[in-house]
Coordinates of C-alpha atoms and ligand atoms in Angstrom, one line a residue:
M1 CA 26.5 -9.8 20.8
A2 CA 23.0 -10.7 19.6
T3 CA 22.1 -9.9 16.0
L4 CA 18.8 -8.6 14.6
L5 CA 18.6 -8.7 10.8
I6 CA 15.9 -6.7 9.1
L7 CA 15.3 -7.4 5.4
G8 CA 13.9 -4.3 3.6
A9 CA 14.3 -0.7 4.5
G10 CA 11.0 0.6 3.3
T11 CA 8.3 2.0 5.5
A12 CA 8.1 -0.9 8.0
G13 CA 11.8 -1.9 8.1
T14 CA 13.0 1.6 8.6
M15 CA 10.5 2.5 11.3
L16 CA 11.2 -0.8 13.2
A17 CA 15.0 -0.4 13.0
N18 CA 14.9 3.2 14.3
K19 CA 12.4 2.4 17.1
L20 CA 14.4 -0.6 18.3
R21 CA 17.8 1.1 18.1
R22 CA 16.5 3.5 20.8
E23 CA 15.4 0.7 23.0
L24 CA 18.2 -1.9 22.6
S25 CA 21.5 -1.8 24.4
D26 CA 24.9 -1.9 22.5
D27 CA 24.9 -5.6 23.1
W28 CA 22.6 -5.8 20.2
S29 CA 23.6 -5.2 16.6
I30 CA 20.8 -4.2 14.2
T31 CA 21.5 -4.7 10.4
V32 CA 19.2 -3.6 7.7
V33 CA 19.4 -4.9 4.1
D34 CA 18.0 -3.3 1.0
Q35 CA 18.8 -3.4 -2.7
D36 CA 19.3 0.3 -3.3
N37 CA 19.6 3.7 -1.7
R38 CA 16.3 5.2 -2.9
H39 CA 13.4 5.5 -0.6
D40 CA 10.1 6.6 -2.3
Y41 CA 7.1 8.0 -0.6
Q42 CA 4.8 5.7 -2.7
P43 CA 1.5 7.5 -2.0
G44 CA 3.1 10.4 -4.1
Y45 CA 2.9 8.2 -7.2
L46 CA -0.8 8.9 -7.5
F47 CA -0.2 12.7 -7.5
I48 CA 2.7 12.3 -10.1
S49 CA 0.2 10.7 -12.5
F50 CA -1.9 13.9 -12.4
G51 CA 1.0 16.2 -12.5
T52 CA 0.3 17.6 -8.9
Y53 CA 3.7 16.3 -7.7
A54 CA 7.0 16.6 -9.6
P55 CA 8.7 13.1 -9.7
G56 CA 11.7 14.3 -7.7
R57 CA 9.5 15.2 -4.7
V58 CA 8.8 11.6 -3.6
T59 CA 12.4 10.3 -3.3
K60 CA 15.0 10.6 -0.5
E61 CA 18.1 8.7 0.3
R62 CA 17.2 5.4 1.9
W63 CA 20.2 5.1 4.2
A64 CA 19.8 8.7 5.5
Q65 CA 16.4 7.6 7.1
L66 CA 18.2 5.1 9.4
H67 CA 19.5 6.3 12.7
E68 CA 23.1 6.1 14.0
G69 CA 24.1 2.7 15.3
I70 CA 22.2 0.8 12.6
E71 CA 24.4 -1.1 10.2
T72 CA 23.3 -1.0 6.5
V73 CA 24.0 -3.5 3.8
E74 CA 23.2 -2.7 0.2
G75 CA 22.5 -5.8 -2.0
R76 CA 19.7 -7.9 -3.5
I77 CA 18.5 -10.7 -1.2
T78 CA 18.3 -14.0 -3.1
G79 CA 17.5 -16.5 -0.3
V80 CA 16.8 -17.2 3.4
D81 CA 17.8 -20.4 5.0
P82 CA 15.8 -20.4 8.3
D83 CA 17.4 -23.6 9.5
A84 CA 21.0 -22.3 9.1
R85 CA 19.9 -18.8 10.1
T86 CA 21.5 -17.2 7.1
V87 CA 20.5 -14.8 4.3
S88 CA 22.2 -14.8 0.9
L89 CA 22.7 -11.9 -1.4
A90 CA 23.1 -11.8 -5.2
D91 CA 26.8 -10.8 -4.9
G92 CA 27.6 -13.9 -3.0
R93 CA 27.7 -12.5 0.5
T94 CA 26.0 -14.4 3.4
L95 CA 24.6 -12.7 6.5
G96 CA 23.9 -14.6 9.7
Y97 CA 21.3 -13.7 12.3
D98 CA 19.8 -14.6 15.7
W99 CA 16.5 -12.9 15.0
L100 CA 15.1 -12.1 11.6
V101 CA 12.4 -9.6 10.5
I102 CA 11.2 -9.7 6.9
A103 CA 9.9 -6.3 5.6
T104 CA 10.5 -6.7 1.9
G105 CA 7.0 -5.5 0.9
T106 CA 5.2 -6.5 -2.3
R107 CA 5.5 -5.4 -5.9
I108 CA 3.4 -5.6 -9.1
H109 CA 3.7 -8.3 -11.7
P110 CA 2.1 -7.0 -14.9
E111 CA 3.5 -10.0 -16.8
M112 CA 1.0 -12.2 -14.9
V113 CA -1.9 -10.8 -17.0
A114 CA -1.7 -12.3 -20.5
G115 CA -1.1 -9.7 -23.2
L116 CA -0.6 -6.8 -20.8
T117 CA 3.1 -6.3 -21.3
D118 CA 2.8 -6.7 -25.1
E119 CA 4.9 -4.0 -26.6
R120 CA 2.1 -2.7 -28.7
I121 CA 0.2 -1.5 -25.6
W122 CA 2.3 -1.5 -22.4
H123 CA 3.2 2.1 -21.5
K124 CA 1.5 3.1 -24.7
K125 CA -2.2 2.5 -23.9
A126 CA -1.9 0.5 -20.7
F127 CA -0.2 1.9 -17.6
D128 CA 0.4 1.3 -13.9
F129 CA 0.9 4.0 -11.3
Y130 CA 2.3 1.7 -8.7
T131 CA 5.9 2.4 -9.7
L132 CA 7.7 5.7 -10.2
G133 CA 8.3 5.0 -13.9
G134 CA 4.7 3.9 -14.4
S135 CA 3.3 7.1 -12.8
I136 CA 5.6 9.3 -14.9
A137 CA 4.6 7.5 -18.1
L138 CA 0.9 7.7 -17.2
H139 CA 1.1 11.4 -16.5
D140 CA 2.4 11.9 -20.1
A141 CA -0.4 9.7 -21.5
L142 CA -3.1 11.6 -19.5
E143 CA -1.8 14.9 -20.8
K144 CA -2.1 13.7 -24.4
F145 CA -5.4 11.9 -23.9
Q146 CA -8.1 13.5 -26.0
G147 CA -11.0 11.5 -24.8
G148 CA -12.5 8.0 -25.1
R149 CA -12.9 5.0 -22.8
L150 CA -10.8 4.9 -19.7
L151 CA -10.7 1.7 -17.6
V152 CA -9.4 1.8 -14.0
H153 CA -8.8 -1.8 -13.3
I154 CA -7.8 -4.1 -10.4
A155 CA -6.5 -7.5 -11.6
E156 CA -6.8 -9.4 -8.3
M157 CA -6.5 -8.9 -4.6
P158 CA -4.5 -8.4 -2.5
I159 CA -3.0 -5.1 -3.7
K160 CA -1.2 -2.5 -1.7
C161 CA -3.3 0.5 -0.8
P162 CA -6.6 -1.0 -1.9
V163 CA -8.1 2.5 -2.0
A164 CA -5.5 3.9 -4.5
P165 CA -7.4 2.8 -7.6
L166 CA -10.6 4.4 -6.2
E167 CA -8.6 7.6 -5.7
F168 CA -7.3 7.4 -9.2
A169 CA -10.9 7.1 -10.6
F170 CA -12.1 10.1 -8.6
L171 CA -9.1 12.2 -9.4
A172 CA -9.5 11.3 -13.1
D173 CA -13.0 12.6 -13.0
D174 CA -11.8 15.8 -11.4
Y175 CA -8.8 16.1 -13.8
F176 CA -10.9 15.8 -16.9
R177 CA -13.5 18.3 -15.5
R178 CA -10.7 20.8 -15.0
R179 CA -9.6 20.2 -18.5
R180 CA -13.2 20.8 -19.6
M181 CA -13.3 17.5 -21.4
R182 CA -15.1 15.2 -18.9
H183 CA -18.0 14.8 -21.4
K184 CA -15.5 13.2 -23.8
V185 CA -14.3 10.6 -21.3
D186 CA -16.2 7.4 -20.3
I187 CA -14.7 6.2 -17.0
T188 CA -15.3 2.6 -15.9
Y189 CA -14.0 1.1 -12.6
V190 CA -13.3 -2.6 -13.2
T191 CA -12.9 -4.8 -10.1
P192 CA -12.8 -8.4 -9.1
L193 CA -14.8 -7.5 -6.0
D194 CA -18.6 -7.5 -5.9
G195 CA -18.8 -3.8 -5.2
A196 CA -16.7 -0.6 -5.1
F197 CA -14.8 -1.8 -2.0
T198 CA -14.3 -4.9 0.2
K199 CA -16.8 -4.3 3.0
P200 CA -20.6 -3.5 2.8
V201 CA -20.8 -0.1 4.5
S202 CA -17.8 1.4 2.7
S203 CA -18.7 -0.3 -0.5
R204 CA -22.2 1.4 -0.5
A205 CA -20.7 4.8 0.3
L206 CA -18.0 4.6 -2.3
G207 CA -20.4 3.1 -4.9
K208 CA -22.7 6.1 -4.4
L209 CA -19.8 8.5 -4.9
M210 CA -19.1 6.7 -8.2
V211 CA -22.7 7.2 -9.3
D212 CA -22.5 10.9 -8.3
K213 CA -19.4 11.3 -10.5
S214 CA -20.8 9.3 -13.4
I215 CA -18.2 6.6 -13.1
R216 CA -19.4 3.2 -14.2
L217 CA -18.7 0.1 -12.1
A218 CA -18.0 -3.3 -13.5
T219 CA -17.9 -5.9 -10.7
D220 CA -16.9 -9.5 -10.3
F221 CA -14.5 -9.0 -13.3
D222 CA -12.1 -12.0 -13.2
V223 CA -9.5 -10.8 -15.7
E224 CA -8.4 -13.4 -18.3
A225 CA -6.2 -11.3 -20.6
V226 CA -5.6 -8.0 -22.4
D227 CA -6.0 -8.2 -26.1
P228 CA -3.3 -5.9 -27.6
A229 CA -4.7 -6.2 -31.1
T230 CA -8.2 -4.9 -30.2
S231 CA -7.3 -3.0 -27.0
E232 CA -9.9 -5.0 -24.9
L233 CA -9.8 -6.3 -21.4
T234 CA -11.4 -9.8 -21.3
S235 CA -12.8 -11.8 -18.4
F236 CA -13.2 -15.5 -17.8
D237 CA -17.0 -15.1 -18.0
G238 CA -16.7 -13.8 -21.5
R239 CA -17.0 -10.0 -21.0
R240 CA -14.9 -7.8 -23.3
L241 CA -14.3 -4.2 -22.3
P242 CA -12.7 -2.0 -25.0
F243 CA -10.4 0.8 -23.9
D244 CA -8.5 3.8 -25.2
L245 CA -6.6 4.1 -22.0
L246 CA -6.1 1.3 -19.4
V247 CA -4.9 2.1 -15.9
T248 CA -4.4 -1.2 -14.2
I249 CA -3.2 -2.5 -10.8
P250 CA -1.5 -5.7 -11.8
P251 CA -1.3 -8.8 -9.5
H252 CA 1.0 -8.4 -6.5
K253 CA 3.5 -10.9 -5.1
G254 CA 5.9 -10.9 -2.2
A255 CA 9.7 -10.7 -2.9
D256 CA 11.0 -13.3 -5.4
F257 CA 13.3 -14.9 -2.8
L258 CA 10.3 -15.8 -0.6
V259 CA 8.3 -17.6 -3.4
G260 CA 8.7 -21.4 -3.0
G261 CA 10.7 -21.0 0.3
K262 CA 10.0 -22.3 3.8
L263 CA 8.5 -19.1 5.1
A264 CA 5.9 -17.9 2.7
D265 CA 2.7 -18.9 0.8
A266 CA 2.5 -19.6 -2.9
M267 CA 2.4 -15.8 -3.6
G268 CA 5.5 -15.1 -1.5
F269 CA 3.7 -13.6 1.5
V270 CA 5.3 -14.6 4.8
E271 CA 2.9 -16.8 6.8
V272 CA 2.6 -15.2 10.2
D273 CA 0.3 -15.3 13.3
K274 CA -1.8 -12.2 12.5
T275 CA -1.6 -10.7 16.0
T276 CA 2.1 -11.3 16.9
L277 CA 3.4 -11.3 13.3
R278 CA 5.7 -14.2 14.3
S279 CA 6.4 -16.8 11.5
V280 CA 4.1 -19.8 12.0
H281 CA 7.1 -22.0 11.0
Y282 CA 10.1 -20.5 12.9
D283 CA 10.0 -18.8 16.3
N284 CA 13.0 -16.4 15.6
V285 CA 11.5 -15.1 12.4
F286 CA 8.9 -12.3 12.1
A287 CA 7.4 -10.2 9.3
V288 CA 5.8 -6.8 9.1
G289 CA 4.2 -4.6 6.5
D290 CA 3.1 -5.6 3.0
A291 CA 5.3 -8.7 3.1
T292 CA 3.0 -10.7 5.4
N293 CA -0.1 -12.7 4.7
A294 CA -2.0 -11.0 7.6
P295 CA -5.6 -10.4 6.4
T296 CA -5.6 -6.6 6.6
S297 CA -4.8 -3.8 4.0
K298 CA -1.4 -3.6 2.7
A299 CA -0.7 0.1 3.5
G300 CA 1.9 2.4 5.0
A301 CA -0.4 3.3 7.9
V302 CA -0.9 -0.4 8.6
A303 CA 2.8 -1.1 8.4
H304 CA 3.2 1.7 11.0
F305 CA 0.6 0.4 13.5
A306 CA 2.0 -3.1 13.0
A307 CA 5.6 -2.1 13.5
E308 CA 4.7 -0.3 16.8
Q309 CA 3.2 -3.5 18.2
L310 CA 6.0 -5.7 16.8
A311 CA 8.7 -3.6 18.3
E312 CA 7.2 -4.0 21.8
N313 CA 6.7 -7.8 21.2
L314 CA 10.3 -8.2 20.0
L315 CA 11.7 -6.5 23.1
Q316 CA 9.7 -9.0 25.2
A317 CA 10.8 -11.9 23.1
F318 CA 14.5 -10.9 23.2
A319 CA 14.2 -10.7 27.0
G320 CA 12.7 -14.2 27.1
E321 CA 9.3 -12.9 28.2
P322 CA 5.8 -13.7 26.7
M323 CA 4.7 -11.3 24.0
T324 CA 1.7 -9.3 25.3
H325 CA 1.1 -6.8 22.4
E326 CA -1.5 -7.7 19.8
F327 CA -1.7 -6.2 16.3
D328 CA -5.5 -5.9 15.5
G329 CA -5.1 -5.2 11.8
H330 CA -5.7 -1.5 12.3
A331 CA -5.9 0.4 9.0
N332 CA -6.4 4.1 8.5
C333 CA -6.6 5.4 4.9
F334 CA -7.5 8.7 3.3
I335 CA -9.3 8.5 0.0
E336 CA -8.8 11.5 -2.3
S337 CA -12.1 12.2 -4.1
G338 CA -11.3 15.3 -6.2
A339 CA -12.1 19.0 -5.9
R340 CA -9.8 19.2 -2.9
K341 CA -11.8 16.8 -0.8
A342 CA -11.1 13.3 0.6
L343 CA -12.8 10.6 2.7
L344 CA -11.2 8.7 5.6
I345 CA -11.7 5.1 6.5
D346 CA -10.6 3.4 9.8
F347 CA -11.0 -0.3 10.4
N348 CA -9.3 -3.5 11.7
Y349 CA -9.6 -7.3 11.4
D350 CA -13.0 -7.4 13.1
T351 CA -14.6 -4.0 12.4
E352 CA -15.4 -2.8 8.9
P353 CA -14.9 0.8 7.9
L354 CA -17.8 2.8 9.5
S355 CA -19.1 6.3 9.3
G356 CA -18.6 8.9 12.1
V357 CA -15.7 11.2 13.1
F358 CA -12.0 10.6 13.8
P359 CA -10.0 10.6 16.0
A360 CA -12.1 12.3 18.8
P361 CA -15.8 11.7 19.3
V362 CA -18.1 14.6 18.3
V363 CA -15.3 17.0 17.4
G364 CA -13.4 14.9 14.9
P365 CA -12.2 16.9 13.0
L366 CA -11.8 14.2 10.3
R367 CA -14.9 12.6 8.9
L368 CA -15.2 8.9 8.3
L369 CA -16.7 7.8 4.9
R370 CA -17.8 11.3 4.1
E371 CA -16.0 13.8 1.8
S372 CA -14.4 16.9 3.5
R373 CA -11.8 19.5 2.9
V374 CA -10.2 18.7 6.3
N375 CA -9.7 15.1 5.2
H376 CA -7.9 16.3 2.1
L377 CA -5.6 18.4 4.2
G378 CA -5.0 15.4 6.3
K379 CA -4.0 13.4 3.2
L380 CA -1.6 16.1 2.1
G381 CA -0.2 16.4 5.7
F382 CA 0.5 12.6 5.7
E383 CA 3.6 13.2 3.5
Q384 CA 5.4 15.2 6.2
I385 CA 4.2 12.9 9.0
Y386 CA 5.7 10.0 6.9
W387 CA 9.2 11.5 6.7
R388 CA 9.3 13.1 10.1
M389 CA 7.3 10.8 12.4
I390 CA 6.6 7.4 10.9
L391 CA 10.0 6.6 9.5
P392 CA 11.9 7.9 12.5
G393 CA 9.6 5.6 14.7
R394 CA 8.0 8.4 16.7
P395 CA 4.4 8.0 17.9
I396 CA 1.8 10.2 16.2
P397 CA -0.1 12.2 18.9
G398 CA -3.8 11.5 19.1
I399 CA -3.8 8.6 16.6
P400 CA -4.3 5.2 18.5
V401 CA -2.2 2.3 17.4
T402 CA -5.1 -0.1 17.9
M403 CA -8.5 0.8 16.4
S404 CA -10.9 2.6 18.6
M405 CA -14.8 2.7 18.3
A406 CA -14.8 6.3 19.7
G407 CA -16.7 8.5 17.2
K408 CA -17.8 5.6 15.0
V409 CA -21.5 4.9 14.1
P410 CA -22.2 1.2 14.4
A411 CA -23.0 -0.6 11.1
A412 CA -26.6 -1.3 12.0
Q413 CA -27.3 2.4 12.2
T414 CA -25.7 3.3 8.8
K415 CA -27.3 0.6 6.7
D416 CA -29.6 2.7 4.6
K417 CA -27.6 5.9 4.5
Ligands
FAD501 C1 0.3 4.3 -5.6 C2 0.4 4.0 -4.2 C3 -0.3 4.8 -3.3 C4 -0.3 4.5 -1.9 N1 -1.0 5.3 -1.1 C5 -1.0 5.0 0.2 C6 -1.7 5.8 1.2 O1 -2.3 6.8 0.8 N2 -1.6 5.5 2.5 C7 -0.9 4.4 2.9 O2 -0.9 4.1 4.1 N3 -0.2 3.6 2.1 C8 -0.2 3.8 0.8 N4 0.5 3.1 -0.1 C9 1.1 1.8 0.3 C10 2.4 2.0 1.1 O3 3.3 2.7 0.3 C11 3.0 0.6 1.4 O4 2.0 -0.2 1.9 C12 4.2 0.7 2.3 O5 5.2 1.3 1.7 C13 4.5 -0.7 2.8 O6 5.7 -0.7 3.5 P1 6.7 -2.0 3.6 O7 7.8 -1.6 4.4 O8 5.9 -3.2 3.9 O9 7.2 -2.1 2.0 P2 8.0 -1.1 1.2 O10 7.9 0.3 1.7 O11 7.6 -1.3 -0.2 O12 9.5 -1.6 1.4 C14 10.0 -2.9 1.0 C15 11.5 -2.8 0.8 O13 12.1 -4.1 0.6 C16 13.1 -3.9 -0.4 N5 13.2 -5.2 -1.1 C17 12.3 -6.0 -1.7 N6 12.8 -7.1 -2.2 C18 14.2 -7.0 -1.9 C19 15.3 -7.9 -2.2 N7 15.1 -9.0 -2.9 N8 16.5 -7.5 -1.8 C20 16.7 -6.3 -1.1 N9 15.7 -5.5 -0.8 C21 14.4 -5.8 -1.2 C22 12.6 -2.9 -1.4 O14 13.6 -2.3 -2.1 C23 11.9 -1.9 -0.4 O15 12.7 -0.9 0.0 C24 0.5 3.4 -1.5 C25 1.2 2.6 -2.4 C26 1.2 2.9 -3.7 C27 2.0 2.1 -4.7

């Protein structure tokens, strides 16, 4: 019997295992490893911060999302030996494999910013919303906030869901308006990038939205430290930004067991060929989702498109055939902008987010890089699509796995809009 071992049963690992179980014969065993039995719908953390979702809404049993015929192992992975083809767990168990897929995602490391986790401010004045605990604590802080300087801050790239901090800033504007205290809150978006987002067309559109919402923008901010005594965020070029409330996206790294190993870069992201997702070091090792060093967004939608292509390639590789499916870095993300509206961006390795309509030319109905109610409904609907279609590994009708130019306005035509 041949063995496929999948490390991590989050978005990508769960979807891939379910999809492959339907395709592979009983001569194949599929085993999935994860450290606990709690699967969170992470986009929900944003809504928990503002009290729109109750914390219990985002969590389901992890193992219940995996289909019959998939073996599950609960334990913390501590190492991979790709030469011996073994994976070790914290409790001393060792698992062997013929083929390995790493889908252990990425997580935040607030301790990497000097002063941030100082007990005088961490989860008192400085918060994350990238963990369940962080978003619950932040909700409490927002409810008690009586006004002052709010910094929404990205420490460094890459981060997962690079639009989530933008959404936080827009929703904060809306939240304080609804509490009739927006005039008491000074919101600044602090980013290491040279604009509101990574690419020119979307950066201009999102930057304009910030101006409309009176959100200040501090760019090229290379964070040095947080000063817990004075509640200031400092940069290497000498800027000091005082805050009454800091909402930060700390640095991200791959899983600890990958850092310093044979498969990953210095930050623990698995080094892969960006189209096949095969390890550049070992032919029987692949990675998918946030765990890779592929130069696209780290997002659930990306993990979904990538897992679709990887599943097809793995079936070919298992059969000894050449892999013919290419992941193009396709990303598709809703950006909540407050007042029950949202924007949508759709892009890949080669094409930046453009304006236009999605998924069908002319009729849309979703609008690219423009606010609309329909986009907001799309964002809310994504939750059910996640549990009912993405995790079970079912295709989403009408949404192409590779990016399409249908409905998009080329960059040259949108420059001055
Ligand atoms: C606040 C927030 C908002 C977001 N909003 C969106 C959005 O609107 N749209 C979107 O597309 N994406 C969004 N995302 C991103 C999305 O949730 C992730 O990109 C997606 O879950 C990545 O899937 P993954 O399978 O690669 O990693 P994960 O789903 O994180 O799964 C990784 C798994 O590996 C396991 N693991 C890690 N290390 C070990 C170990 N040592 N031993 C055992 N198990 C281990 C973990 O327990 C976890 O289950 C958001 C994320 C956050 C935090």
